mmCIF file of C-alpha atoms in Angstrom:
data_model
loop_
_atom_site.group_PDB
_atom_site.id
_atom_site.type_symbol
_atom_site.label_atom_id
_atom_site.label_comp_id
_atom_site.label_asym_id
_atom_site.label_seq_id
_atom_site.Cartn_x
_atom_site.Cartn_y
_atom_site.Cartn_z
ATOM 1 C CA UNK A 850 -13.300 11.036 15.729
ATOM 2 C CA UNK A 851 -12.744 11.236 11.936
ATOM 3 C CA UNK A 852 -11.047 8.525 9.874
ATOM 4 C CA UNK A 853 -7.949 10.684 9.150
ATOM 5 C CA UNK A 854 -7.455 11.301 12.871
ATOM 6 C CA UNK A 855 -7.849 7.574 13.576
ATOM 7 C CA UNK A 856 -5.255 6.738 10.912
ATOM 8 C CA UNK A 857 -2.828 9.333 12.276
ATOM 9 C CA UNK A 858 -3.168 8.070 15.847
ATOM 10 C CA UNK A 859 -2.773 4.416 14.843
ATOM 11 C CA UNK A 860 0.358 5.118 12.813
ATOM 12 C CA UNK A 861 1.850 7.253 15.560
ATOM 13 C CA UNK A 862 1.184 4.583 18.179
ATOM 14 C CA UNK A 863 2.657 1.851 16.006
ATOM 15 C CA UNK A 864 5.817 3.784 15.189
ATOM 16 C CA UNK A 865 6.387 4.263 18.900
ATOM 17 C CA UNK A 866 5.679 0.680 19.944
ATOM 18 C CA UNK A 867 6.099 -1.731 17.034
ATOM 19 C CA UNK A 868 9.772 -1.132 16.157
ATOM 20 C CA UNK A 869 10.742 -1.470 19.804
ATOM 21 C CA UNK A 870 9.425 -5.027 19.943
ATOM 22 C CA UNK A 871 9.942 -6.056 16.330
ATOM 23 C CA UNK A 872 13.380 -4.650 15.632
ATOM 24 C CA UNK A 873 14.707 -6.229 18.797
ATOM 25 C CA UNK A 874 14.192 -9.629 17.159
ATOM 26 C CA UNK A 875 16.472 -11.176 14.592
ATOM 27 C CA UNK A 876 15.169 -10.864 11.074
ATOM 28 C CA UNK A 877 15.753 -12.328 7.631
ATOM 29 C CA UNK A 878 16.405 -9.807 4.862
ATOM 30 C CA UNK A 879 15.455 -10.289 1.215
ATOM 31 C CA UNK A 880 15.831 -8.145 -1.892
ATOM 32 C CA UNK A 881 12.836 -7.463 -4.151
ATOM 33 C CA UNK A 882 12.015 -5.332 -7.199
ATOM 34 C CA UNK A 883 8.554 -3.784 -7.703
ATOM 35 C CA UNK A 884 6.902 -2.191 -10.735
ATOM 36 C CA UNK A 885 3.638 -0.260 -10.306
ATOM 37 C CA UNK A 886 2.054 0.964 -13.574
ATOM 38 C CA UNK A 887 -1.450 2.423 -13.461
ATOM 39 C CA UNK A 888 -3.928 4.384 -15.574
ATOM 40 C CA UNK A 889 -6.831 6.613 -14.509
ATOM 41 C CA UNK A 890 -9.910 7.930 -16.322
ATOM 42 C CA UNK A 891 -12.181 10.805 -15.270
ATOM 43 C CA UNK A 892 -15.907 10.057 -15.345
ATOM 44 C CA UNK A 893 -16.841 13.582 -14.196
ATOM 45 C CA UNK A 894 -15.257 16.398 -12.185
ATOM 46 C CA UNK A 895 -15.359 14.388 -8.927
ATOM 47 C CA UNK A 896 -15.431 10.732 -10.006
ATOM 48 C CA UNK A 897 -12.818 8.564 -11.661
ATOM 49 C CA UNK A 898 -11.805 5.023 -12.514
ATOM 50 C CA UNK A 899 -8.291 3.695 -12.012
ATOM 51 C CA UNK A 900 -6.672 0.493 -13.225
ATOM 52 C CA UNK A 901 -3.701 -0.299 -10.985
ATOM 53 C CA UNK A 902 -1.285 -3.150 -11.585
ATOM 54 C CA UNK A 903 1.851 -4.344 -9.817
ATOM 55 C CA UNK A 904 4.639 -6.792 -10.515
ATOM 56 C CA UNK A 905 6.681 -7.774 -7.457
ATOM 57 C CA UNK A 906 9.765 -9.856 -8.194
ATOM 58 C CA UNK A 907 11.272 -11.711 -5.247
ATOM 59 C CA UNK A 908 13.727 -14.488 -4.495
ATOM 60 C CA UNK A 909 12.034 -17.904 -4.476
ATOM 61 C CA UNK A 910 14.742 -19.254 -2.161
ATOM 62 C CA UNK A 911 13.419 -17.249 0.812
ATOM 63 C CA UNK A 912 9.830 -18.437 0.419
ATOM 64 C CA UNK A 913 8.387 -15.136 -0.846
ATOM 65 C CA UNK A 914 6.798 -15.792 -4.247
ATOM 66 C CA UNK A 915 6.678 -13.378 -7.149
ATOM 67 C CA UNK A 916 3.345 -11.554 -7.029
ATOM 68 C CA UNK A 917 1.240 -9.946 -9.757
ATOM 69 C CA UNK A 918 -2.026 -8.133 -9.203
ATOM 70 C CA UNK A 919 -4.579 -5.903 -10.916
ATOM 71 C CA UNK A 920 -7.102 -3.625 -9.200
ATOM 72 C CA UNK A 921 -10.074 -1.705 -10.531
ATOM 73 C CA UNK A 922 -10.733 1.409 -8.415
ATOM 74 C CA UNK A 923 -13.728 3.738 -8.273
ATOM 75 C CA UNK A 924 -12.657 7.055 -6.699
ATOM 76 C CA UNK A 925 -15.042 9.759 -5.463
ATOM 77 C CA UNK A 926 -13.811 13.180 -4.309
ATOM 78 C CA UNK A 927 -16.074 14.268 -1.456
ATOM 79 C CA UNK A 928 -14.129 17.531 -0.907
ATOM 80 C CA UNK A 929 -10.953 19.209 -2.096
ATOM 81 C CA UNK A 930 -9.018 17.222 0.534
ATOM 82 C CA UNK A 931 -10.918 13.929 0.931
ATOM 83 C CA UNK A 932 -11.449 10.993 -1.423
ATOM 84 C CA UNK A 933 -13.468 7.821 -0.882
ATOM 85 C CA UNK A 934 -12.528 4.745 -2.925
ATOM 86 C CA UNK A 935 -13.516 1.139 -3.478
ATOM 87 C CA UNK A 936 -11.796 -1.579 -5.487
ATOM 88 C CA UNK A 937 -11.715 -5.226 -6.437
ATOM 89 C CA UNK A 938 -8.348 -6.935 -6.831
ATOM 90 C CA UNK A 939 -7.115 -10.253 -8.163
ATOM 91 C CA UNK A 940 -3.670 -11.307 -6.980
ATOM 92 C CA UNK A 941 -1.562 -14.103 -8.465
ATOM 93 C CA UNK A 942 1.205 -15.502 -6.254
ATOM 94 C CA UNK A 943 3.671 -17.605 -8.242
ATOM 95 C CA UNK A 944 3.691 -21.089 -6.720
ATOM 96 C CA UNK A 945 1.447 -20.109 -3.791
ATOM 97 C CA UNK A 946 -2.251 -19.532 -3.090
ATOM 98 C CA UNK A 947 -3.877 -16.815 -5.186
ATOM 99 C CA UNK A 948 -6.186 -14.220 -3.689
ATOM 100 C CA UNK A 949 -9.155 -11.935 -4.354
ATOM 101 C CA UNK A 950 -9.533 -8.741 -2.326
ATOM 102 C CA UNK A 951 -12.284 -6.168 -1.839
ATOM 103 C CA UNK A 952 -10.943 -2.781 -0.736
ATOM 104 C CA UNK A 953 -12.500 0.325 0.809
ATOM 105 C CA UNK A 954 -10.411 3.350 1.680
ATOM 106 C CA UNK A 955 -10.375 7.038 2.518
ATOM 107 C CA UNK A 956 -7.478 9.323 1.615
ATOM 108 C CA UNK A 957 -6.943 12.867 2.862
ATOM 109 C CA UNK A 958 -4.595 15.754 2.127
ATOM 110 C CA UNK A 959 -3.665 18.406 4.698
ATOM 111 C CA UNK A 960 -0.935 20.633 3.262
ATOM 112 C CA UNK A 961 2.077 18.351 2.828
ATOM 113 C CA UNK A 962 0.541 15.620 5.019
ATOM 114 C CA UNK A 963 -1.234 12.611 3.521
ATOM 115 C CA UNK A 964 -3.322 9.952 5.271
ATOM 116 C CA UNK A 965 -4.941 6.783 4.032
ATOM 117 C CA UNK A 966 -7.132 4.306 5.860
ATOM 118 C CA UNK A 967 -7.843 1.064 3.989
ATOM 119 C CA UNK A 968 -10.002 -1.919 4.941
ATOM 120 C CA UNK A 969 -9.457 -5.192 3.067
ATOM 121 C CA UNK A 970 -11.606 -8.301 2.784
ATOM 122 C CA UNK A 971 -9.240 -11.096 1.713
ATOM 123 C CA UNK A 972 -10.373 -14.309 0.022
ATOM 124 C CA UNK A 973 -7.360 -16.611 -0.292
ATOM 125 C CA UNK A 974 -7.781 -19.733 -2.417
ATOM 126 C CA UNK A 975 -7.977 -22.806 -0.170
ATOM 127 C CA UNK A 976 -8.105 -20.805 3.097
ATOM 128 C CA UNK A 977 -10.520 -21.531 5.944
ATOM 129 C CA UNK A 978 -12.407 -18.223 5.814
ATOM 130 C CA UNK A 979 -12.413 -14.608 4.677
ATOM 131 C CA UNK A 980 -9.722 -12.478 6.291
ATOM 132 C CA UNK A 981 -10.040 -8.846 7.389
ATOM 133 C CA UNK A 982 -7.164 -6.386 7.559
ATOM 134 C CA UNK A 983 -6.888 -2.669 8.389
ATOM 135 C CA UNK A 984 -4.081 -0.608 6.857
ATOM 136 C CA UNK A 985 -3.639 2.966 8.174
ATOM 137 C CA UNK A 986 -0.941 5.047 6.495
ATOM 138 C CA UNK A 987 0.583 8.433 7.304
ATOM 139 C CA UNK A 988 2.927 10.284 4.968
ATOM 140 C CA UNK A 989 4.123 13.545 3.488
ATOM 141 C CA UNK A 990 4.578 14.946 -0.024
ATOM 142 C CA UNK A 991 6.896 17.954 -0.204
ATOM 143 C CA UNK A 992 7.191 19.964 -3.452
ATOM 144 C CA UNK A 993 10.793 20.554 -4.496
ATOM 145 C CA UNK A 994 10.401 23.175 -7.223
ATOM 146 C CA UNK A 995 8.213 26.183 -7.973
ATOM 147 C CA UNK A 996 6.277 24.396 -10.720
ATOM 148 C CA UNK A 997 5.429 21.510 -8.385
ATOM 149 C CA UNK A 998 6.671 18.871 -10.806
ATOM 150 C CA UNK A 999 9.267 17.373 -8.443
ATOM 151 C CA UNK A 1000 8.248 16.131 -5.014
ATOM 152 C CA UNK A 1001 9.799 14.271 -2.107
ATOM 153 C CA UNK A 1002 7.481 11.610 -0.687
ATOM 154 C CA UNK A 1003 7.627 9.381 2.379
ATOM 155 C CA UNK A 1004 5.134 7.337 4.375
ATOM 156 C CA UNK A 1005 4.686 4.605 6.970
ATOM 157 C CA UNK A 1006 1.877 2.028 6.902
ATOM 158 C CA UNK A 1007 0.653 -0.519 9.421
ATOM 159 C CA UNK A 1008 -0.814 -3.942 8.659
ATOM 160 C CA UNK A 1009 -3.383 -4.763 11.342
ATOM 161 C CA UNK A 1010 -4.964 -8.201 10.873
ATOM 162 C CA UNK A 1011 -8.454 -8.212 12.394
ATOM 163 C CA UNK A 1012 -9.292 -11.756 11.264
ATOM 164 C CA UNK A 1013 -6.834 -14.254 9.810
ATOM 165 C CA UNK A 1014 -7.646 -16.322 6.732
ATOM 166 C CA UNK A 1015 -6.924 -19.493 8.690
ATOM 167 C CA UNK A 1016 -7.902 -20.244 12.270
ATOM 168 C CA UNK A 1017 -4.261 -20.484 13.356
ATOM 169 C CA UNK A 1018 -3.164 -17.301 11.505
ATOM 170 C CA UNK A 1019 -1.437 -14.467 13.347
ATOM 171 C CA UNK A 1020 -3.708 -11.544 14.194
ATOM 172 C CA UNK A 1021 -3.119 -8.057 15.541
ATOM 173 C CA UNK A 1022 -0.184 -5.958 14.316
ATOM 174 C CA UNK A 1023 1.492 -8.117 11.659
ATOM 175 C CA UNK A 1024 3.553 -5.718 9.560
ATOM 176 C CA UNK A 1025 5.049 -2.274 8.969
ATOM 177 C CA UNK A 1026 5.853 -0.809 5.549
ATOM 178 C CA UNK A 1027 7.903 2.356 5.065
ATOM 179 C CA UNK A 1028 8.730 4.166 1.828
ATOM 180 C CA UNK A 1029 10.861 7.107 0.738
ATOM 181 C CA UNK A 1030 11.255 8.430 -2.774
ATOM 182 C CA UNK A 1031 10.859 11.066 -5.479
ATOM 183 C CA UNK A 1032 7.965 11.854 -7.803
ATOM 184 C CA UNK A 1033 8.027 13.753 -11.100
ATOM 185 C CA UNK A 1034 5.071 15.001 -13.150
ATOM 186 C CA UNK A 1035 6.208 14.842 -16.756
ATOM 187 C CA UNK A 1036 3.018 16.582 -17.924
ATOM 188 C CA UNK A 1037 -0.689 16.724 -17.047
ATOM 189 C CA UNK A 1038 -1.136 13.077 -18.065
ATOM 190 C CA UNK A 1039 2.063 11.282 -17.057
ATOM 191 C CA UNK A 1040 3.702 10.978 -13.625
ATOM 192 C CA UNK A 1041 6.777 8.946 -12.686
ATOM 193 C CA UNK A 1042 8.117 7.909 -9.293
ATOM 194 C CA UNK A 1043 11.113 6.079 -7.855
ATOM 195 C CA UNK A 1044 11.122 4.915 -4.238
ATOM 196 C CA UNK A 1045 12.804 2.614 -1.751
ATOM 197 C CA UNK A 1046 10.454 0.375 0.256
ATOM 198 C CA UNK A 1047 11.095 -1.601 3.423
ATOM 199 C CA UNK A 1048 8.476 -4.204 4.366
ATOM 200 C CA UNK A 1049 8.736 -5.892 7.770
ATOM 201 C CA UNK A 1050 6.431 -8.815 8.559
ATOM 202 C CA UNK A 1051 6.250 -9.479 12.283
ATOM 203 C CA UNK A 1052 6.548 -13.210 12.962
ATOM 204 C CA UNK A 1053 5.517 -14.686 16.304
ATOM 205 C CA UNK A 1054 7.949 -17.332 17.527
ATOM 206 C CA UNK A 1055 10.522 -16.681 14.827
ATOM 207 C CA UNK A 1056 12.620 -14.050 13.053
ATOM 208 C CA UNK A 1057 10.806 -11.245 11.259
ATOM 209 C CA UNK A 1058 10.782 -11.269 7.463
ATOM 210 C CA UNK A 1059 12.120 -8.034 5.967
ATOM 211 C CA UNK A 1060 11.963 -7.156 2.282
ATOM 212 C CA UNK A 1061 13.887 -4.302 0.625
ATOM 213 C CA UNK A 1062 12.636 -3.144 -2.766
ATOM 214 C CA UNK A 1063 13.138 -0.319 -5.240
ATOM 215 C CA UNK A 1064 9.770 0.675 -6.761
ATOM 216 C CA UNK A 1065 9.270 2.219 -10.189
ATOM 217 C CA UNK A 1066 5.839 3.828 -10.596
ATOM 218 C CA UNK A 1067 4.268 4.990 -13.868
ATOM 219 C CA UNK A 1068 0.852 6.675 -13.825
ATOM 220 C CA UNK A 1069 -1.141 7.689 -16.911
ATOM 221 C CA UNK A 1070 -4.242 9.917 -16.794
ATOM 222 C CA UNK A 1071 -6.789 10.107 -19.626
#
C-alpha cells in the first residue's frame, strides 16, 4: 500500500473515531496568533530548497509558550504529483524546553486532493530520549477563479506519537489539527494565505487543550 493511501486511511479513521472520544471530554480553549513566512529556491527543475519560519504567539497564562522555529527543507519532485522532502528544524519555546527536529515527508496531489505523510524525530532539551511522531494529513485545494490565483484550502492532520520524549509521556493518538482558509498567488514569486486553525491536544486524565489561531502565510519563490 502506498504512502498516500496510508495517510488517507489514517486520517479517515481518526476523523471517525478521535472526535467521538476527544470531543466528549471537557476542554480548555486558548487563543493564538501564527505567522508563517517562508522562501524557496530552485536548484534544478525537480529539486529545491525552502527556508520555513513560524512565529506562534500564545497566552502564557494557559501554559502554552510562544514558539519560534526555522526549518531548512530539501524538496525533490519524483513525479508531477509526488514530492519527497527532508528537513532539519530548530524550535525555541519561550520559557520552556527547546527542541531540534529531523523531518521526512511525502506529499501528493490528486486533482483537488492533497496528502502529506510526515515522520519526525524529536530531540527535546533535557528529555529522557528521542521521540518519534507520525503526522498524516488529508486536505483539498479548490481553485476559485479561472486564472487559478484564488483558492479555497482545508485539511485535517493527526498527531500520532510512536515514542514519547519521556518515559511517562502519552503515546498513540495525541492530537488533531484542522485548518480552513484562502490562498492568493500575487504573482509567480509571491503567494499569500489566511487561515483559521484549530489544534486539539488529547490529554489522558484531564481536559483536552484546544488552541484557536488565525494564520497569516507569506511565501516567496526565487
